[in-house]
Amino acid sequence: MTQRRKFLKQVAGASVTLPFLRATKLTSSKSKSYPLPIILCSRGENWGNKLLPVAWDKMHETGNILDAIEVGANVPELDPDDASVGYGGLPNEHGIVTLDASIMHGPTHNCGSVASMEKIKKACSVARLVMERTDHMMIVGEGATDFARAHGFPEENLLTDRSRRVWLKWKENMSDHDDWLPPADGDYGLEKRPRGTINVLGVDSKGDVAGITTTSGLFGKLSGRVGDSPIIGAGLYVDNAVGAAGATGRGEEVIRTCGSFLAVEYMRNGMTPQEACEAVVKRIVDINGGIDNVDFNDKIVALSKSGEVGCASIMGSKEGPPQIAFVTKDGVEVVNGTWLKEWS
Ligand code: GLY
C-alpha cells in the first residue's frame, strides 16, 4: 500500500478571552490522567452506558482499539431511537437519510471516510473499510453505497416512521407560499433543526490512539451537503504522538476552523485537552464576531495519549452542561465540560 499523505500545520492561538461557564469536573488549568486503556464518547450518561461497555468488551476480546471504537459507534448507528446518527437519523430536504462518517488510526496515520451515503446503517464500518481496503480516503454518495454493497453490507431503508413524521412537519411548515399544508393538530415535538453526531475516541494500553465520528448530519440539509464529520481535520483528527479530537454541532463552522485538527495541534503545543477544546470553541466564536452573533452550537471533545480528557461547547445543552462519558478499568464515568452561554 502506498504511504498515506500526511500534513502538518502550525496554528496561532485564539485571541478572544470569553469566560467559560464551569460545572464540576473539568477545568482548563489542571488536568487529570485517567488510566489506559480509555474510550470516550461525546455524550453523557445515557449513551455512555449504552455504548462504552460494548466498546470495552470488544477491546478486551480482540485487543484492537479500532474494533472497540467501531462497535461502540455502531450502537447509535443501529439504534432507531437516535435521530442524529445512522438508522433513524433525520433526513435531508427530500426526506432521504444520508450518512457521513470518518475513522482515523494513530499508529498508521491512516484514515477513511464516507459522505452523503444512503441505505447503509453502519457508516463508520464502511469508513473503516475505505481506510483498510482501498488506497483512497473518502468515498461519497452512490459510490459509497456501491462500495458498502461490495463488502456485503445490506441496503436498507434508514428512514424510520418517527423521522419521516418530523421531516413532514418541517416540510409542511417551511413556507406559506407552497402547497404543503400542516395538519391542524400536527405536533411532532421538533424544536430546532438537530444536527447531533457522535465522536468515539480511544487510547489502548500501549498508548495507541484512534477515533471515529459518525452522523446523519444536519436535518433538512440540501441534497448533497456534506458536514464536518467525514472530513479529516474537521470532525475528527488523531495523531498518535498527541491524542485525538472530535467535533459535533454546526459542521460548517468546524470545517472552516479545521476544528479537530486545531484541537490536536493546540495539545501538541502544550495545552491540556480541556484548554484545547476551549480554545477551538473560542476560535469559532471569534471568527463569527463574538458570542452575541452566534446562534448555533458546536462542541469539541478531546482525549490525550496519556488519558486526559476535554470537552467544551458554545452552548450548554437543554439539560445543563455539555458532557462526555468515558470508560476505564474503573467503569463508566461522566464529566461536565465548559460552555459559553446557556442553551437557546
Ligand atoms: N456536525 C455534523 C454536521 O454538521 O453535519
Short mmCIF file of C-alpha atoms and ligand atoms in Angstrom, two decimals:
data_model
loop_
_atom_site.label_atom_id
_atom_site.label_comp_id
_atom_site.label_asym_id
_atom_site.label_seq_id
_atom_site.Cartn_x
_atom_site.Cartn_y
_atom_site.Cartn_z
CA MET A 1 0.00 0.00 0.00
CA THR A 2 1.26 3.46 -0.80
CA GLN A 3 2.13 5.78 2.03
CA ARG A 4 -0.84 7.91 3.12
CA ARG A 5 -0.26 11.60 2.70
CA LYS A 6 0.41 13.47 5.90
CA PHE A 7 0.07 17.10 6.64
CA LEU A 8 1.26 19.27 9.46
CA LYS A 9 0.37 22.83 10.12
CA GLN A 10 1.15 25.12 13.00
CA VAL A 11 -1.69 27.33 14.12
CA ALA A 12 -1.83 30.52 16.08
CA GLY A 13 -3.58 30.78 19.44
CA ALA A 14 -7.13 32.10 19.70
CA SER A 15 -7.34 35.74 20.67
CA VAL A 16 -10.64 36.14 22.50
CA THR A 17 -10.98 35.87 26.25
CA LEU A 18 -14.56 34.94 26.90
CA PRO A 19 -15.26 33.49 30.33
CA PHE A 20 -16.29 29.84 30.17
CA LEU A 21 -19.07 28.62 32.41
CA ARG A 22 -17.97 25.72 34.57
CA ALA A 23 -19.89 22.98 36.26
CA THR A 24 -17.98 20.37 38.21
CA LYS A 25 -15.06 18.38 36.94
CA LEU A 26 -13.23 19.83 34.01
CA THR A 27 -11.07 22.90 34.36
CA SER A 28 -8.53 24.10 31.87
CA SER A 29 -5.73 24.83 34.30
CA LYS A 30 -5.22 21.33 35.63
CA SER A 31 -5.68 18.00 34.03
CA LYS A 32 -6.10 14.51 35.38
CA SER A 33 -4.81 11.47 33.52
CA TYR A 34 -7.20 8.54 33.64
CA PRO A 35 -5.76 5.03 33.38
CA LEU A 36 -5.25 3.43 29.97
CA PRO A 37 -6.97 1.95 28.13
CA ILE A 38 -9.70 4.55 27.86
CA ILE A 39 -12.61 5.01 25.43
CA LEU A 40 -14.54 8.29 25.35
CA CYS A 41 -17.80 9.30 23.71
CA SER A 42 -19.13 12.80 23.16
CA ARG A 43 -22.35 12.19 25.07
CA GLY A 44 -23.36 11.82 28.70
CA GLU A 45 -24.68 9.06 30.91
CA ASN A 46 -27.43 7.59 28.74
CA TRP A 47 -25.38 6.92 25.62
CA GLY A 48 -22.20 6.37 27.59
CA ASN A 49 -23.81 3.48 29.39
CA LYS A 50 -25.18 2.08 26.14
CA LEU A 51 -22.09 2.10 24.00
CA LEU A 52 -18.97 2.25 26.19
CA PRO A 53 -19.36 -1.19 27.82
CA VAL A 54 -19.80 -2.69 24.33
CA ALA A 55 -16.60 -0.99 23.16
CA TRP A 56 -14.76 -2.01 26.33
CA ASP A 57 -15.71 -5.67 25.95
CA LYS A 58 -14.63 -5.66 22.31
CA MET A 59 -11.27 -4.19 23.18
CA HIS A 60 -10.67 -6.96 25.66
CA GLU A 61 -11.88 -9.55 23.18
CA THR A 62 -9.64 -8.52 20.24
CA GLY A 63 -7.11 -6.15 21.79
CA ASN A 64 -7.69 -3.76 18.88
CA ILE A 65 -8.71 -0.17 19.61
CA LEU A 66 -10.23 0.19 16.13
CA ASP A 67 -12.54 -2.78 16.77
CA ALA A 68 -13.53 -1.24 20.09
CA ILE A 69 -14.44 2.22 18.86
CA GLU A 70 -16.17 0.77 15.79
CA VAL A 71 -18.57 -1.45 17.72
CA GLY A 72 -19.14 1.40 20.15
CA ALA A 73 -20.10 3.80 17.35
CA ASN A 74 -22.26 1.09 15.75
CA VAL A 75 -24.56 1.21 18.81
CA PRO A 76 -26.18 4.59 18.00
CA GLU A 77 -25.84 3.89 14.26
CA LEU A 78 -28.12 0.87 14.63
CA ASP A 79 -30.49 2.40 17.17
CA PRO A 80 -33.70 3.77 15.57
CA ASP A 81 -34.26 5.98 18.61
CA ASP A 82 -31.19 8.08 17.90
CA ALA A 83 -32.38 10.69 15.40
CA SER A 84 -28.94 12.04 14.53
CA VAL A 85 -26.80 9.03 13.65
CA GLY A 86 -27.31 6.07 11.30
CA TYR A 87 -30.67 4.27 11.16
CA GLY A 88 -33.43 6.63 12.34
CA GLY A 89 -31.36 9.72 11.55
CA LEU A 90 -33.29 12.77 10.41
CA PRO A 91 -33.26 13.12 6.62
CA ASN A 92 -32.24 15.76 4.10
CA GLU A 93 -34.62 18.23 2.46
CA HIS A 94 -36.05 15.46 0.25
CA GLY A 95 -36.74 13.08 3.12
CA ILE A 96 -33.70 10.90 2.37
CA VAL A 97 -31.33 9.88 5.17
CA THR A 98 -27.70 10.36 4.13
CA LEU A 99 -24.80 9.49 6.41
CA ASP A 100 -21.32 10.94 6.94
CA ALA A 101 -18.60 9.15 8.94
CA SER A 102 -14.86 9.04 9.41
CA ILE A 103 -12.25 6.98 11.20
CA MET A 104 -8.58 7.63 11.90
CA HIS A 105 -5.88 5.35 13.29
CA GLY A 106 -2.98 6.92 15.18
CA PRO A 107 -0.20 4.32 14.70
CA THR A 108 -0.51 4.29 10.91
CA HIS A 109 -1.86 7.83 10.46
CA ASN A 110 -4.36 6.21 8.10
CA CYS A 111 -7.91 7.38 7.75
CA GLY A 112 -11.08 6.69 5.81
CA SER A 113 -14.46 8.28 5.37
CA VAL A 114 -17.79 8.16 3.61
CA ALA A 115 -20.07 11.09 2.88
CA SER A 116 -23.65 11.51 1.75
CA MET A 117 -24.07 7.72 1.80
CA GLU A 118 -27.60 6.29 1.56
CA LYS A 119 -29.14 2.95 2.61
CA ILE A 120 -26.30 1.59 4.76
CA LYS A 121 -26.68 1.66 8.54
CA LYS A 122 -23.11 1.22 9.79
CA ALA A 123 -21.42 4.22 8.19
CA CYS A 124 -18.33 4.10 10.42
CA SER A 125 -17.73 0.46 9.48
CA VAL A 126 -17.77 1.42 5.81
CA ALA A 127 -15.35 4.27 6.58
CA ARG A 128 -13.06 1.72 8.22
CA LEU A 129 -13.12 -0.40 5.07
CA VAL A 130 -12.28 2.66 2.98
CA MET A 131 -9.25 3.06 5.25
CA GLU A 132 -8.20 -0.57 5.29
CA ARG A 133 -9.33 -1.98 1.94
CA THR A 134 -8.75 0.86 -0.52
CA ASP A 135 -5.99 3.25 -1.42
CA HIS A 136 -8.45 6.14 -1.10
CA MET A 137 -9.50 8.14 1.90
CA MET A 138 -13.03 9.29 1.07
CA ILE A 139 -15.87 7.81 -0.96
CA VAL A 140 -19.14 9.69 -1.40
CA GLY A 141 -22.74 9.27 -2.49
CA GLU A 142 -23.71 6.34 -4.69
CA GLY A 143 -20.10 5.24 -4.82
CA ALA A 144 -20.07 4.78 -1.06
CA THR A 145 -23.25 2.70 -1.17
CA ASP A 146 -21.79 0.62 -4.04
CA PHE A 147 -18.60 0.10 -2.06
CA ALA A 148 -20.54 -0.95 1.04
CA ARG A 149 -22.65 -3.36 -1.02
CA ALA A 150 -19.48 -4.89 -2.46
CA HIS A 151 -18.36 -5.59 1.09
CA GLY A 152 -21.61 -7.32 1.99
CA PHE A 153 -23.48 -4.55 3.78
CA PRO A 154 -27.24 -4.88 3.27
CA GLU A 155 -29.09 -1.97 1.66
CA GLU A 156 -31.87 -0.86 3.99
CA ASN A 157 -34.35 1.95 4.44
CA LEU A 158 -32.81 4.25 7.06
CA LEU A 159 -35.90 6.43 7.46
CA THR A 160 -37.98 5.41 10.47
CA ASP A 161 -41.60 6.46 10.73
CA ARG A 162 -40.70 8.88 13.50
CA SER A 163 -38.04 10.59 11.40
CA ARG A 164 -40.38 10.71 8.40
CA ARG A 165 -43.04 12.44 10.51
CA VAL A 166 -40.52 15.01 11.83
CA TRP A 167 -39.40 15.69 8.25
CA LEU A 168 -43.00 16.01 7.05
CA LYS A 169 -43.79 18.54 9.75
CA TRP A 170 -40.71 20.55 8.80
CA LYS A 171 -41.66 20.40 5.12
CA GLU A 172 -45.24 21.44 5.82
CA ASN A 173 -44.17 24.42 7.89
CA MET A 174 -41.40 25.73 5.65
CA SER A 175 -43.43 28.30 3.77
CA ASP A 176 -46.86 29.89 3.44
CA HIS A 177 -46.24 30.11 -0.31
CA ASP A 178 -46.09 26.45 -1.24
CA ASP A 179 -48.66 23.66 -1.41
CA TRP A 180 -47.55 21.65 1.63
CA LEU A 181 -50.11 22.12 4.44
CA PRO A 182 -49.63 21.01 8.05
CA PRO A 183 -52.40 19.06 9.77
CA ALA A 184 -54.45 21.10 12.24
CA ASP A 185 -53.07 19.26 15.27
CA GLY A 186 -49.68 18.08 13.97
CA ASP A 187 -47.10 18.19 16.75
CA TYR A 188 -44.03 16.02 16.44
CA GLY A 189 -42.08 17.80 19.16
CA LEU A 190 -39.38 19.31 16.96
CA GLU A 191 -37.92 22.49 18.43
CA LYS A 192 -34.79 23.11 16.35
CA ARG A 193 -33.08 21.61 13.34
CA PRO A 194 -30.99 18.97 15.08
CA ARG A 195 -27.50 18.10 13.88
CA GLY A 196 -26.42 15.61 16.53
CA THR A 197 -23.41 13.45 15.85
CA ILE A 198 -21.22 11.19 17.96
CA ASN A 199 -17.46 11.04 18.42
CA VAL A 200 -15.87 7.92 19.89
CA LEU A 201 -12.18 8.29 20.74
CA GLY A 202 -9.87 5.73 22.35
CA VAL A 203 -6.36 5.05 23.61
CA ASP A 204 -5.28 1.46 24.15
CA SER A 205 -2.98 0.17 26.88
CA LYS A 206 0.09 0.79 24.68
CA GLY A 207 -0.88 4.45 24.16
CA ASP A 208 -2.09 3.98 20.59
CA VAL A 209 -4.89 6.35 19.65
CA ALA A 210 -7.88 6.10 17.29
CA GLY A 211 -11.15 7.92 16.67
CA ILE A 212 -14.49 7.84 14.86
CA THR A 213 -17.10 10.46 14.06
CA THR A 214 -20.47 9.42 12.64
CA THR A 215 -23.70 11.29 11.87
CA SER A 216 -26.76 11.71 9.69
CA GLY A 217 -25.84 15.39 9.58
CA LEU A 218 -27.97 18.48 9.62
CA PHE A 219 -31.69 17.78 9.44
CA GLY A 220 -33.24 19.19 6.26
CA LYS A 221 -29.84 19.82 4.66
CA LEU A 222 -29.64 20.43 0.94
CA SER A 223 -29.24 17.27 -1.06
CA GLY A 224 -25.52 16.55 -1.35
CA ARG A 225 -24.50 18.70 1.61
CA VAL A 226 -21.54 17.26 3.50
CA GLY A 227 -20.78 18.34 7.04
CA ASP A 228 -17.59 18.21 9.07
CA SER A 229 -17.92 14.63 10.29
CA PRO A 230 -16.33 12.82 7.32
CA ILE A 231 -13.67 15.49 6.77
CA ILE A 232 -10.40 14.55 8.40
CA GLY A 233 -9.16 17.52 10.41
CA ALA A 234 -12.66 18.97 10.77
CA GLY A 235 -14.98 16.46 12.50
CA LEU A 236 -12.13 14.16 13.56
CA TYR A 237 -8.37 14.16 13.92
CA VAL A 238 -5.94 11.72 15.51
CA ASP A 239 -2.21 11.96 16.00
CA ASN A 240 -0.52 9.10 17.78
CA ALA A 241 2.08 11.38 19.36
CA VAL A 242 -0.58 13.64 20.87
CA GLY A 243 -4.14 12.31 21.07
CA ALA A 244 -7.49 12.69 19.33
CA ALA A 245 -10.26 15.26 18.97
CA GLY A 246 -13.75 15.26 17.52
CA ALA A 247 -16.49 17.78 16.87
CA THR A 248 -20.28 17.86 16.90
CA GLY A 249 -22.65 20.69 16.10
CA ARG A 250 -22.72 23.09 13.16
CA GLY A 251 -20.30 21.43 10.79
CA GLU A 252 -19.80 24.42 8.55
CA GLU A 253 -18.04 26.27 11.38
CA VAL A 254 -15.89 23.26 12.24
CA ILE A 255 -14.83 22.87 8.61
CA ARG A 256 -13.70 26.46 8.31
CA THR A 257 -11.67 26.28 11.52
CA CYS A 258 -10.29 22.74 10.94
CA GLY A 259 -11.65 22.28 14.46
CA SER A 260 -10.40 18.81 15.38
CA PHE A 261 -7.01 19.31 13.79
CA LEU A 262 -6.73 22.63 15.61
CA ALA A 263 -7.51 20.98 18.95
CA VAL A 264 -4.85 18.31 18.41
CA GLU A 265 -2.30 20.93 17.35
CA TYR A 266 -3.07 23.01 20.43
CA MET A 267 -2.43 19.88 22.51
CA ARG A 268 0.81 19.25 20.64
CA ASN A 269 1.87 22.77 21.57
CA GLY A 270 1.28 22.18 25.26
CA MET A 271 -2.38 22.79 26.03
CA THR A 272 -4.33 20.27 28.05
CA PRO A 273 -7.26 18.68 26.18
CA GLN A 274 -9.62 20.95 28.10
CA GLU A 275 -7.68 24.07 27.20
CA ALA A 276 -7.54 22.94 23.58
CA CYS A 277 -11.30 22.35 23.37
CA GLU A 278 -11.99 25.76 24.88
CA ALA A 279 -9.54 27.45 22.51
CA VAL A 280 -11.25 25.91 19.46
CA VAL A 281 -14.68 26.98 20.69
CA LYS A 282 -13.34 30.48 21.21
CA ARG A 283 -11.84 30.46 17.72
CA ILE A 284 -15.25 29.60 16.24
CA VAL A 285 -16.95 32.34 18.23
CA ASP A 286 -14.21 34.81 17.36
CA ILE A 287 -14.45 34.34 13.60
CA ASN A 288 -18.20 34.91 13.89
CA GLY A 289 -17.68 38.29 15.52
CA GLY A 290 -18.33 37.30 19.13
CA ILE A 291 -20.79 35.36 21.22
CA ASP A 292 -23.69 37.76 20.57
CA ASN A 293 -23.56 36.86 16.88
CA VAL A 294 -23.64 33.12 17.45
CA ASP A 295 -26.98 31.32 17.41
CA PHE A 296 -25.65 27.81 16.75
CA ASN A 297 -23.79 25.26 18.80
CA ASP A 298 -20.52 23.43 18.37
CA LYS A 299 -18.93 21.05 20.85
CA ILE A 300 -15.33 19.89 20.80
CA VAL A 301 -14.08 16.84 22.73
CA ALA A 302 -10.51 15.67 23.11
CA LEU A 303 -8.50 12.83 24.60
CA SER A 304 -4.76 12.91 25.08
CA LYS A 305 -2.44 9.98 24.53
CA SER A 306 -1.89 9.86 28.29
CA GLY A 307 -5.60 9.66 29.17
CA GLU A 308 -6.56 13.29 29.88
CA VAL A 309 -10.00 14.36 28.64
CA GLY A 310 -11.54 17.65 27.48
CA CYS A 311 -14.96 18.98 26.47
CA ALA A 312 -16.18 22.49 25.64
CA SER A 313 -19.11 23.88 23.71
CA ILE A 314 -20.59 27.19 22.69
CA MET A 315 -23.92 26.47 24.40
CA GLY A 316 -24.83 24.17 27.21
CA SER A 317 -27.42 21.52 26.47
CA LYS A 318 -31.10 21.73 27.41
CA GLU A 319 -30.23 19.64 30.46
CA GLY A 320 -27.23 21.78 31.50
CA PRO A 321 -23.50 21.47 30.82
CA PRO A 322 -22.11 19.67 27.79
CA GLN A 323 -20.97 16.23 28.81
CA ILE A 324 -18.71 13.40 27.82
CA ALA A 325 -18.56 9.85 29.13
CA PHE A 326 -15.59 7.53 29.18
CA VAL A 327 -14.77 4.02 30.31
CA THR A 328 -11.62 2.77 32.01
CA LYS A 329 -10.89 -0.18 34.27
CA ASP A 330 -12.79 1.80 36.94
CA GLY A 331 -16.02 1.78 34.91
CA VAL A 332 -18.02 4.42 33.07
CA GLU A 333 -17.58 7.99 34.26
CA VAL A 334 -19.45 11.10 33.11
CA VAL A 335 -17.92 14.55 33.34
CA ASN A 336 -19.18 18.02 32.56
CA GLY A 337 -17.39 20.25 30.10
CA THR A 338 -17.42 24.04 29.92
CA TRP A 339 -19.65 26.27 27.82
CA LEU A 340 -20.01 29.92 26.91
CA LYS A 341 -23.74 30.55 27.09
CA GLU A 342 -26.92 28.80 28.03
CA TRP A 343 -28.95 26.74 25.60
CA SER A 344 -31.30 28.78 23.43
N1 GLY B 1 -21.57 18.10 12.76
C1 GLY B 1 -22.47 17.43 11.93
C2 GLY B 1 -22.90 18.18 10.76
O1 GLY B 1 -22.84 19.40 10.73
O2 GLY B 1 -23.34 17.55 9.83
#
